[in-house]
mmCIF file with all atom_site columns, C-alpha atoms in Angstrom:
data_model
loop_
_atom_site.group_PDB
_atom_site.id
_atom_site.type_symbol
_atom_site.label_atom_id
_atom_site.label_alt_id
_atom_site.label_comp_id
_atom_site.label_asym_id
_atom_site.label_entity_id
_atom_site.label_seq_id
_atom_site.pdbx_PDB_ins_code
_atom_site.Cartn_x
_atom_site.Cartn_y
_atom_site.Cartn_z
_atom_site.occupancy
_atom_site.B_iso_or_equiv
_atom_site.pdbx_formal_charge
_atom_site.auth_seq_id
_atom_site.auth_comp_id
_atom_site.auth_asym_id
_atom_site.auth_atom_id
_atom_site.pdbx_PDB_model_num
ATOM 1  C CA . UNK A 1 1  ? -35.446 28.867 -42.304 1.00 44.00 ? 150 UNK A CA 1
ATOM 2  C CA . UNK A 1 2  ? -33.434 31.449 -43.467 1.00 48.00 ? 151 UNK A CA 1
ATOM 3  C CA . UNK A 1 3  ? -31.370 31.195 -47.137 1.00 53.00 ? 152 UNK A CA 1
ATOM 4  C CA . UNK A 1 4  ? -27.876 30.741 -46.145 1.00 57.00 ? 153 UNK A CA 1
ATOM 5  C CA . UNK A 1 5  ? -25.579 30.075 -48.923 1.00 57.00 ? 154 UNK A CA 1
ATOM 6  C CA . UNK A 1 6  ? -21.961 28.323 -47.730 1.00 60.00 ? 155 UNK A CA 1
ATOM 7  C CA . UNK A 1 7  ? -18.756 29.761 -49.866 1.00 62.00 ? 156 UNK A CA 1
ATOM 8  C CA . UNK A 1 8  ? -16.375 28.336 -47.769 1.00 67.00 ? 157 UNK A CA 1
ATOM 9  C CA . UNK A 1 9  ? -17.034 24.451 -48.110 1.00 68.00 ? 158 UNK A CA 1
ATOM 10 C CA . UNK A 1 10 ? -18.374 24.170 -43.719 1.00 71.00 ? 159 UNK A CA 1
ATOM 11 C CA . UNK A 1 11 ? -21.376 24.725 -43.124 1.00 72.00 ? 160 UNK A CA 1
ATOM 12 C CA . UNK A 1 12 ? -21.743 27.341 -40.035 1.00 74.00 ? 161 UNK A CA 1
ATOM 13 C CA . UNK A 1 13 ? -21.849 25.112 -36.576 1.00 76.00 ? 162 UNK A CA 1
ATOM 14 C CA . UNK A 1 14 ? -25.077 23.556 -36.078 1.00 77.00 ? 163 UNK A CA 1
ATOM 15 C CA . UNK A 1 15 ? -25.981 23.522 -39.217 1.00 78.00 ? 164 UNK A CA 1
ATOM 16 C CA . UNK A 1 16 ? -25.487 20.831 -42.377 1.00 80.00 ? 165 UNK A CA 1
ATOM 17 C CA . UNK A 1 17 ? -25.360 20.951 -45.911 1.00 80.00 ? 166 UNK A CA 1
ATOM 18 C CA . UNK A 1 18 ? -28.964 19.963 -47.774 1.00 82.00 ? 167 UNK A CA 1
ATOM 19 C CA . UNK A 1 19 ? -29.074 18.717 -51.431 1.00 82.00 ? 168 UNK A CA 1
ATOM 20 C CA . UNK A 1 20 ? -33.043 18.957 -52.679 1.00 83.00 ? 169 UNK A CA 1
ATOM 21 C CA . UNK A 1 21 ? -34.113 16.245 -55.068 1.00 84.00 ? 170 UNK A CA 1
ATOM 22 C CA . UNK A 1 22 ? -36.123 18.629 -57.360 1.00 85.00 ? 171 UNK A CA 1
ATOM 23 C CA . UNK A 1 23 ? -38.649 21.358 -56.276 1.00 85.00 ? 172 UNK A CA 1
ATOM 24 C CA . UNK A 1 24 ? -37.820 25.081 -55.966 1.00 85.00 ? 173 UNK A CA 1
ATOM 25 C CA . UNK A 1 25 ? -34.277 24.592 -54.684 1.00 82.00 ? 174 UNK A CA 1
ATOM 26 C CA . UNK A 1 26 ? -33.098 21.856 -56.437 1.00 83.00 ? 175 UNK A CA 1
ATOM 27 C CA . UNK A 1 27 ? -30.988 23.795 -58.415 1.00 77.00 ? 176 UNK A CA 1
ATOM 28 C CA . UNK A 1 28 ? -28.861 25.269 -55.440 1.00 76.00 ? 177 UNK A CA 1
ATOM 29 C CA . UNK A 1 29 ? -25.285 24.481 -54.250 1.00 69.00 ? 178 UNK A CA 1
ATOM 30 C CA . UNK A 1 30 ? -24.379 24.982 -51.123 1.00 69.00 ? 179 UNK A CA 1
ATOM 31 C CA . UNK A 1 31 ? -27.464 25.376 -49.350 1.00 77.00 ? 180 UNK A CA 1
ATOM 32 C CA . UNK A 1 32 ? -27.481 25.016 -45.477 1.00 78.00 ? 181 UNK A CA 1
ATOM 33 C CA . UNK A 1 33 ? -30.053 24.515 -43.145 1.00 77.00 ? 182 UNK A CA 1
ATOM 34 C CA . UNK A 1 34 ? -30.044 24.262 -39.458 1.00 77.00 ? 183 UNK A CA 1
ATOM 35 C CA . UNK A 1 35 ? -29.624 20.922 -37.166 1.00 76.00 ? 184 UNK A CA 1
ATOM 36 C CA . UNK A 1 36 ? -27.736 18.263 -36.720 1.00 75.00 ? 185 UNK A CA 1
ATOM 37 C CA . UNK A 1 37 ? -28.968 15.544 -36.573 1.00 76.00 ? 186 UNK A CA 1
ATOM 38 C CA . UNK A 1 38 ? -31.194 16.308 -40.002 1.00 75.00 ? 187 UNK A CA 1
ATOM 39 C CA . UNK A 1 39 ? -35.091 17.088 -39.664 1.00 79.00 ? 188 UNK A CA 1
ATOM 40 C CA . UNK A 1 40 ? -37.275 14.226 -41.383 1.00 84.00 ? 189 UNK A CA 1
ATOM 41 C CA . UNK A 1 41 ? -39.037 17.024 -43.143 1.00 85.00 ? 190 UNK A CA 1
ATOM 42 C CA . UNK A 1 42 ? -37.840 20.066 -43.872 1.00 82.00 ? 191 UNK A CA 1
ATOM 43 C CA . UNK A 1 43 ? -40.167 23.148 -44.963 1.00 82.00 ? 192 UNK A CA 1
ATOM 44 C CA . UNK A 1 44 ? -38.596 25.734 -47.099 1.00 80.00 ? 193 UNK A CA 1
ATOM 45 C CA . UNK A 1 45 ? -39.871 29.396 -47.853 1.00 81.00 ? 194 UNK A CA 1
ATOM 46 C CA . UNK A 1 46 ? -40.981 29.798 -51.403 1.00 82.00 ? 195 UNK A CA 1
ATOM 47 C CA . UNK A 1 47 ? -40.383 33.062 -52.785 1.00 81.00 ? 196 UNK A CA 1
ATOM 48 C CA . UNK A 1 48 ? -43.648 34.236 -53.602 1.00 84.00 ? 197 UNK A CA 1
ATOM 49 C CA . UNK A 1 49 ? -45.401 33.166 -50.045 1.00 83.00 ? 198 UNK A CA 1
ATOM 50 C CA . UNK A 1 50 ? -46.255 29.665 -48.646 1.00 84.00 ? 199 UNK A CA 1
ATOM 51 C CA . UNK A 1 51 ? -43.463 26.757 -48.299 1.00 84.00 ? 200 UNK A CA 1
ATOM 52 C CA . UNK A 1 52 ? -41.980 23.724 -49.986 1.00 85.00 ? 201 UNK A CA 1
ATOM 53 C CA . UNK A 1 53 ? -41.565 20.685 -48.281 1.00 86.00 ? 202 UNK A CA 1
ATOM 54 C CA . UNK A 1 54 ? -38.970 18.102 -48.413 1.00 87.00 ? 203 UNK A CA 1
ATOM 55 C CA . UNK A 1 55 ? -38.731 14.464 -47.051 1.00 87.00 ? 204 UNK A CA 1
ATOM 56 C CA . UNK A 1 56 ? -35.194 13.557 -45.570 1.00 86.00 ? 205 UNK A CA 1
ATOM 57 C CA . UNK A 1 57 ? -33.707 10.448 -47.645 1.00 85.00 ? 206 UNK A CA 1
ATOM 58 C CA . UNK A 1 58 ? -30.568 10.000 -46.360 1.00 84.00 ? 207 UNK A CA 1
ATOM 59 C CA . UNK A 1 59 ? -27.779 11.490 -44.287 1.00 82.00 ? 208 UNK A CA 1
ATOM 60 C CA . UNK A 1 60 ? -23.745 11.025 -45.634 1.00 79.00 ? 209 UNK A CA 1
ATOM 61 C CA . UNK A 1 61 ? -20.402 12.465 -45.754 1.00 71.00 ? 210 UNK A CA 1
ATOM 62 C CA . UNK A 1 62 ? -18.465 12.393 -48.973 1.00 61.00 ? 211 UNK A CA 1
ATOM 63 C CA . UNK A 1 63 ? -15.349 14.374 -47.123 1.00 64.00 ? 212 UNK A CA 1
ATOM 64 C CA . UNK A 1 64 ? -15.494 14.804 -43.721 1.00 65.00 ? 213 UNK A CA 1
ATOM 65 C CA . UNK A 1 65 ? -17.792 13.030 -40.415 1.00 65.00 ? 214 UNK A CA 1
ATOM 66 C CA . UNK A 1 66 ? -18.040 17.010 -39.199 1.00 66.00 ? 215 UNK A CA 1
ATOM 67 C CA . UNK A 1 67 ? -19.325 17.845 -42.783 1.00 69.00 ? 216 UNK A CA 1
ATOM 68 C CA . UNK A 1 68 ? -22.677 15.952 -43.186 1.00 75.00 ? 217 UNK A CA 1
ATOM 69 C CA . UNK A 1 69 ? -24.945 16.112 -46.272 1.00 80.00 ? 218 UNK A CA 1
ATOM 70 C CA . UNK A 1 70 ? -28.661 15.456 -45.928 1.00 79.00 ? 219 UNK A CA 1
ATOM 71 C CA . UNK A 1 71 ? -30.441 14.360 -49.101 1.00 82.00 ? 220 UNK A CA 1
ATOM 72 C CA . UNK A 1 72 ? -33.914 15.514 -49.597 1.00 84.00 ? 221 UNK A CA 1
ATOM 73 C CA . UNK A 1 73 ? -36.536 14.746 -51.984 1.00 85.00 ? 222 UNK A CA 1
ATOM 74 C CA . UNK A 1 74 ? -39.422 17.315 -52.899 1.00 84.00 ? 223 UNK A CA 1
ATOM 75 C CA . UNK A 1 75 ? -42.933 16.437 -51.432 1.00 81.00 ? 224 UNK A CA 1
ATOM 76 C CA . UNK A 1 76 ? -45.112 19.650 -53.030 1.00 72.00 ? 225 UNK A CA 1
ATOM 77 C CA . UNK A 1 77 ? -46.555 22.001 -51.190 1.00 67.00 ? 226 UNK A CA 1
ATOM 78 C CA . UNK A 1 78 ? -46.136 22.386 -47.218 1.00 62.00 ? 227 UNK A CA 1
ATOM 79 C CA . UNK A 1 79 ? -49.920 22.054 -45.749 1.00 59.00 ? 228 UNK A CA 1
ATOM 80 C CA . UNK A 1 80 ? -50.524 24.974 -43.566 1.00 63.00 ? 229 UNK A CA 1
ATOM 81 C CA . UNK A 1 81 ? -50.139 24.106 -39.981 1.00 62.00 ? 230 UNK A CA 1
ATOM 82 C CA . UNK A 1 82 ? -52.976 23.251 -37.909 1.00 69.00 ? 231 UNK A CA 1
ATOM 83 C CA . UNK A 1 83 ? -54.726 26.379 -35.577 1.00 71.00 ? 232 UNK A CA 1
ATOM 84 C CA . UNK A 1 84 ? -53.616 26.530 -31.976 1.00 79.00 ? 233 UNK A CA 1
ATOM 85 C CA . UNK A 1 85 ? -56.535 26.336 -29.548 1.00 83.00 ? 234 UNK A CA 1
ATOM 86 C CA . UNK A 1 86 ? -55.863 29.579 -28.735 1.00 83.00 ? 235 UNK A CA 1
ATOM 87 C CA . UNK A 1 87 ? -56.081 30.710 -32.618 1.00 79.00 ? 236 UNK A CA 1
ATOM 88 C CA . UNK A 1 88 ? -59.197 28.579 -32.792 1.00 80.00 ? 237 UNK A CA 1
ATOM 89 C CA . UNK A 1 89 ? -60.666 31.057 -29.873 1.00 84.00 ? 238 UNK A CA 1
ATOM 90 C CA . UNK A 1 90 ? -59.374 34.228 -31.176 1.00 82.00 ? 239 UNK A CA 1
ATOM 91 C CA . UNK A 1 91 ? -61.647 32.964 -34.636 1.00 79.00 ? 240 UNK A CA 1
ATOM 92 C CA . UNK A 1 92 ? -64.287 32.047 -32.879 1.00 82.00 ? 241 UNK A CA 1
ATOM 93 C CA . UNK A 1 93 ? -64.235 35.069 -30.750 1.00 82.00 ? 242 UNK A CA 1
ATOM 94 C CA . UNK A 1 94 ? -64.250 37.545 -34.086 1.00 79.00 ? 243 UNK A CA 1
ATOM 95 C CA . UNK A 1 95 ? -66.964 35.349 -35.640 1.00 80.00 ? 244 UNK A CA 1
ATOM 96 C CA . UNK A 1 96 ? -68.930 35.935 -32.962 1.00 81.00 ? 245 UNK A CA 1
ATOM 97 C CA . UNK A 1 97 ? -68.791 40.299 -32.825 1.00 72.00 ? 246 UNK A CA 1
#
């Protein structure tokens, strides 16, 4: 996900609006993330390494049906993601020289 900060009140086609329920970014205004239809979880770059994760609460419109808001609500720390068997190999392959 890239930061991508909306001044003109539309988020850029394809992607919707986010309000985060505490956590690193729940501060921000006008934070957009890609998709439509909102993900159920959303993980968010933290800017000293690692990610943030958010669960998706709800999905509205408080102006327009072309102008959805997702609400999110902090879940901690994003787990890393599990190896790929091909990762696995290219560990086991190392451990092994």
């Amino acid at each position: 996900m890239e930061d991508v900060f909306d001044m003109s009140g539309t988020p850029p086609h394809g992607w919707m609006h986010v309000i985060f329920g505490g956590g690193p970014y729940g501060e921000d205004v006008g934070r957009c993330v890609p998709g439509q239809p909102a993900s159920e979880r959303i993980a968010v770059p933290l800017p000293k390494g690692g990610e943030f994760a958010y669960q998706l609460v709800t999905v509205g419109s408080c102006s327009a049906p072309d102008d959805p808001i997702a609400v999110c609500n902090e879940t901690g720390p994003a787990p890393e993601p599990p190896l790929s068997e091909l990762e696995k190999s290219w560990l086991n392959r190392r451990a092994r020289q």
